[in-house]
Structure formats: structure tokens, C-alpha cells
Amino acid sequence: MGKAKKKKKDFQKVKLKVGKQLKKADNVTTGSFQTRSIQVIQRLKSNDSQPSTKRNLNIKELLTQCQHYSISVRHDALTGMRELLTTYPDLIRSHLSVVLERTASMFSDKDAAVRQANIKLLKSVLPLVSERQITSFFPIISAHLCCAMSHIYDDIQSDSLKILDLFLDNFAQLVIGSSNQLLPNFIEQISSSKTTGDKKRTLNVNPNRKTTSQKWRSTVLERLHKLLTAVMKYELTGKITPGQGQSQSGNLMSRPSCKMVRWERDCDCGHLPIPQTFLSRLDSSGVLIRSSQISKKTATEDGYALTGEGGMEKFVQVLVPLLLECWVEAEGSHHMSNKKGHSNLISQESLGIRGSVLQVIQLLWQCVHKNNLPLMETMKNKYLSDFRSQFLQHFPYAVHQPAERTGKEKKPKQSSEIQPSATSLNLAVCDIMAHFMSLPADQSQKHGASSWVSDIFGYLGDIVQEEGLSSQDQHTVMMIINRLLSRYQDHGCLDNLLLQMLNRYTSCHPLANQRKELLNFFSDIFMDHQFEDLINSNMAITFLGTLPDMFFKSISNRQMAAQVLMVMKKAVCQSKMSTAAMDVIQSFVDQVLEKSSTVFTNLESSTQKRFVELIYYVPPLQESSLSSIVRLCRCPQVPVDICLYLIQILHHRYMKENPAVDESICHISTLLSILISPADDDNEDKETEATFVHCHGNRQLCCHFDLVIWERSLTVIKAVCSIFQQFRNTSQVAEVLESFLQSYLNEKSKLSSQNLMSITILANHMNSWKCPMRRNLTELVCGYIWCLFNIFVANGAQVSDFIQNLKTECADFVDLSRGRSS
């Protein structure tokens, strides 16, 4: 039998095995849980929410973060403000004061990334702000800028110059108003004084600076030259360039055209002098503070008021010795050539600092000469020996070009790294020394100027003959020659230099920019009353002789052609112009009139007017030239206003002197040819569709229906008739006209409609002079008029004001003829 199954007992003990996991009970509660993050893409905004950036920060939050202690927060705040203000420019108007305050306070931020972000923000915001909006906040900006320029950290000083460039480009007038505060900072950046109040200063040498000392001084002097250029351009000359601070994107906040009100400011706005009464109390007994520890500077002691009394002299006396020290310091990097007659070789590094030194001195000398001539004489006596020993010791200079490594790509230089050329450096020396060459001959010999003056003239003569001279260098040469012409006593050297420049002018291409600049230069010199000895010189005649050929070659360039005519007009207006020069102008006028169909008609209206004005000054014209003038007046391609102006010029030219009988006959004949041209009777049908009608006898009338030609002809006819009325003795003129009409009508069997209207209107004017035409002529003209109106009626001519005007003139003529026949 099988074994019986064991029954399960209650509360049986479970046997556990080693390593086996116990099963969980059925009533065990699991305590584990899972979580997921929920990201809100956009904040809940109310209806009055402000514009925000991509990080959902508005302008107020960004302005608050600009004062955060964290560098990254300040940098992100400036980047966000740039994004927000460029996207929503209207925010600038409502938050301008706070934006300028935050950005100005960060001029001296210790982190370079924050300063660069601040510069980018200003570069985007300043063009959107007008000068009137920023004027009231500029003293605060100027104070922060001065702090940055005089900071102990070199990087902050370097970035302050970039900020100064931004304000000079957008608000030059405001920077000029604060120039008295800014100019001392330039001097402090490159020099220092041993003791407080010591006027003698020495150049700073900082071996820990990232850039070399020469490169840093060159950068500072470049900004100083830019500021002085703005001062001379705006404040000294009173010129204001329009469009500063205008928006580049739609001109959102364009500057209104209003008059600028200038307020007189103290020389040192950031420093208030302590009153003398207070200082005297500090010196009294019982006061522990010593007056020697307190600044006693007055408002006029600090700063350099360039336009004030003594300000320019003080600035020059402080700056020029420092500039000479910069020049001497750069002497150690040049390579002197041993061969006689060769230039002094200088390195690329010293070229930058030397060019900056000379540019600043050039501008200082121009400012002094323009506004303070007595100071100029003082500067000559004080600095002539120093300039001769430093600038002219190895003059002229050349740049030493080191050998370049092959296979190495050359990085393009930025605008701030572009250095002047050796030619610009040498011309700057010539420009500076030209101020000393203006002394009289005896004083020049006293200073021993004969040797270095010949070197200057020799270099100028060589540089004029060089090919590829830049426009800026050529402008400097012309400026030097203009200065020497008005002051230097030895005209022999100047004549040789002018002759070399004239040879350069004749060898240039007629349409080159260099030719155009030289054209203006010679026209200003030869046509100036100050240089009367040059007006009749052979050089002036040679210069005028080049103008006709230049005009014919530059007809396609209308601007150049107009300029040539302007120079010719300026020449013929001279009272002391020689006969040879007038012959050149007369020959040119005859050539243009001879080629009137291909030359004159292709010119602009303004250029045509200038040529017509030139006819007024020319001596008696040839018969061929008068025939060309008649053709121009009757040519449909010539504007009617030019035609009327030409008729007036001819008559004023005739009336300016007492004319002889032959001249009167020639003038009346020219006017009659303009009024009634026999050549038109045979050729009118070739230009326009015309209708021929047989009149009484064998006579024919040629009529066309072009209203444009009719209107032009009527305008010219009335103008010529009014000219006839301006003669002194109209009765004699009427006799001449009647004899001409008698012979003309008897000889001609074919008459054009234009000549018919000319005779009709002329007869009406003669009747107003109380010199009516004879009966036989009036009857002949009435027959032509009757045929003319028959043609109008047969062809259905349009009724217009012009046709009505013709009818009125013809009706007046018929009424007069009837009155005389009765």
C-alpha cells in the first residue's frame, strides 16, 4: 500500500537556506517613488509687460545687474542691454540718463571683458542718440572718461582711448567743450613730473606694459592729433558738420536742425578751487589741518584753454619738449647710411612714433598761426634750433624694410595699425620748417637758414617729379607751396618749384584725380590778385594753353569739363591778363563754337551756361563764330533758356563799350539772322512734315504743325524783338530792319511759317516804336497770313493758348495794315 500524505500543521516553522532571498509578504507597502521636472517655457506676463531679452530680462533688471559684484553678471547685463536697445530703440529715450550713468561708471571696470562689452554697447547706442539729448549728461561722462584715462591700470587707459574715439565720431562738439579737461590726461599718459607743481616733465617708462613704450606713446599721440583736429575744425573755424549722431538704421532719432548754444565752462569742471578766505582760516592757530596739504589751484591753473588767453602757449610749452623727447628716444632704432647723399634709414617701429610726433606739431603750428601770430614768432625763436638739430640732422628719411619670411601669410593691418610712409614723414618735416622759412631774408641768414632751406626745396622738387604720389602727400606739397608763396622772399626757388609742378601737371592723364587737384592749385595761384607777378608769367600762359585740350578730352566727364570752364572764366576776369592768355581763351571759344553740333549740345545745361558766360569776356568774335552762335540759337536740341541767355550775353557784350558803326551793323545782322534765317526756308521740310501752299503769284508758304517748335520759335522771336527795342536810336534801327525786310521779301519766293511769324511780331514792335512798315510790305505779309490760317483750318489745328497767341499777333498786324490803307 502507498504511503499516506502528511497533513500540514498550523504555525509550521520555515526552514531558511543560506544565500536564498526571502519572499516579500503580500501585505508589504512599497516606499519607493519617481519624480519628473516640469519646465516653464515662458513666464506668465500681464498686459503691461515691458520688452525683454531672450533671457526674459527687461531694461530695469539689466540696469540693476550692471552694478552686480559678479563679473559674468555684469558682462551678461551689458550684452543684454545691447540686444534690447538695438531691438527696441524707443527705450533709449526713456532710460537714457540711467543707461549713460551705468555705462560711464564701467569705463574703469577692472575686467577687460566687461569693458569690451561696454564699448560694443556704446558703439550701438551712441549713433541712435542726438547731441541735444546727451548734452546735459556729458559732464558726468567726461569726468568718468578722465578717470579712466588717468587710471593706474594700463589696460583701462588703453580702452579709454577707444571710448574717446566713439564720442569724437558721434559728438565732437561736446568733446571739444571738455577738451580743457581731456588734454592734461593725454600728457599724464605719456609723462610725469618729479614733484607736484613742477613744470618740467619726463617721459614714462613702464617695462610691465604689454606694448612697447614707443607704440603706446604713438597711440596716445594719434588720439591727441584727432582731438586737436576736431578742435581746429569745429571750435576755431566755427564749422559744424551736419549729420553727427544720426541713426544708421532709419534715422530714428535724427538731430534737429537748430542753432547751437555754447556755454562758457570753467577750465576744470571736476575740481572746485577752495576760496582764499577759507584757506586763511586754516592757516590760523587752533586748526590742525595744514593748508599745504590742500590743493590751492584756481580754475585757470589746471587745464589748457586753447582758445583762451595764455592757454595755447602753456599747452605748447608743455607738449613740445615731450614730443622732442619722443623723437630723440626713437633715434636709437635708426640705421644711418654711410654713403653720402643717401637717406637716413629708420625702422618700422620708430616710423610710427615719429609720424605721430610730426603730425601733432603740424597741427599745433597751424593752430598757433591761425589764432595767435605773436606766439608764432616766439615759438620760432625758441624751437628753431631744436627742430634743426633733431628733424633735419639726417633729412630726408627712408624706411628700412626687413626681409620677409617666405611661406608666411601676411595679416592685414587694421586702420589703427597703419603707419605713415617715409614720404609723409619727410613732407611733415617740410611743412613744419616752412613756418620758419617765412622770416625775412636778413633774419633767415641770421639763423643760418641757407643750408637747410636748400635741402627743403631740393626734396620738394624731387618729390614732385615722383610717380604714384598719394593724394594726401600731394595736398601737403601744395599747402607748403601756398604758404611759401605768401611769405618767403626768394622767388627764384619758388619759380623753379612751380615749374616742376607744372611739368607734373602736363604729364598727368587728363581725367586723373591728380590732374584735377593740380588744376585747382594752379587756378588759385595764377588767378589770385596777391600774386600779380605770376598772372602774366609764361607759366600762367602755359597753364592756360593746356585747358582747351583738357576740355575736349573730358567732355564725357561733365564735372571735369565744368571745372575747366570755371577756371577759364576766372582767368578772363583778371584785369591784368596778358594778350597771349586772352588769345588762348578766344581760340578755345572759336573751336567750341565751330564744333557746336558735337560738343556744345552734349554738355549739361549748367556747363553750357558757363561757356556762354565765357563769350562775354572774349575779344571781337570771328564771323564764323557768329554764324555758329546763330545756329545754336535756332537748334532745337539747345534748351530755350540757354538760347535766351546767349542772346542777352551778346547784347550786353555789345553795350559794355561804345561800339563802332561796323560793330553795330555786325550785331544787328547777327540778331536778324537769329530772328529770320534764310536757310530755314529750304531745309525746314527735311526736319518735320510740312505743308506747301501756293500764295499769290509764284510765292509759296511752308507750314508745319509741331507745337513744340512753334512755342520755342515764338519765345526766341519775342526775345530778339525786345533786344531791338533796347537800342538807343530805335528809328535808325527800324530803317535798317525795313530795308532788310524789303530785300528779303522781294528775293524770296518761298517763306517758312516761322519767318512769317518773326516778320509779323517784328512789324508790331516797330509800330510801337512809331516806325510802321510800308504799305507794299504789309500787303505782302497779309497774303501770307491769310494762307497760314487757311492751312490751320484745313488741317484742324488744335486750339490752344499758343495758337490763340498767334492769332492775336496776326490780328494786330492786319488791323494796322488796314488803318494805314484807309
Coordinates of N, CA and C in Angstrom, one line a residue, residues 108 133 292 337 373 553:
S108 N 35.9 102.3 -16.1 CA 37.1 101.9 -15.3 C 36.9 100.5 -14.7
Q133 N 20.1 115.5 -26.8 CA 19.7 114.6 -25.7 C 20.8 114.3 -24.7
S292 N 49.1 123.5 3.4 CA 49.9 123.0 2.3 C 49.5 121.6 1.8
S337 N 73.0 105.5 -43.1 CA 73.8 105.1 -44.2 C 75.1 105.8 -44.3
L373 N 49.4 135.0 -33.8 CA 50.6 135.3 -34.6 C 51.8 135.7 -33.7
K553 N 39.0 116.5 -74.1 CA 39.2 115.1 -73.7 C 38.3 114.7 -72.5

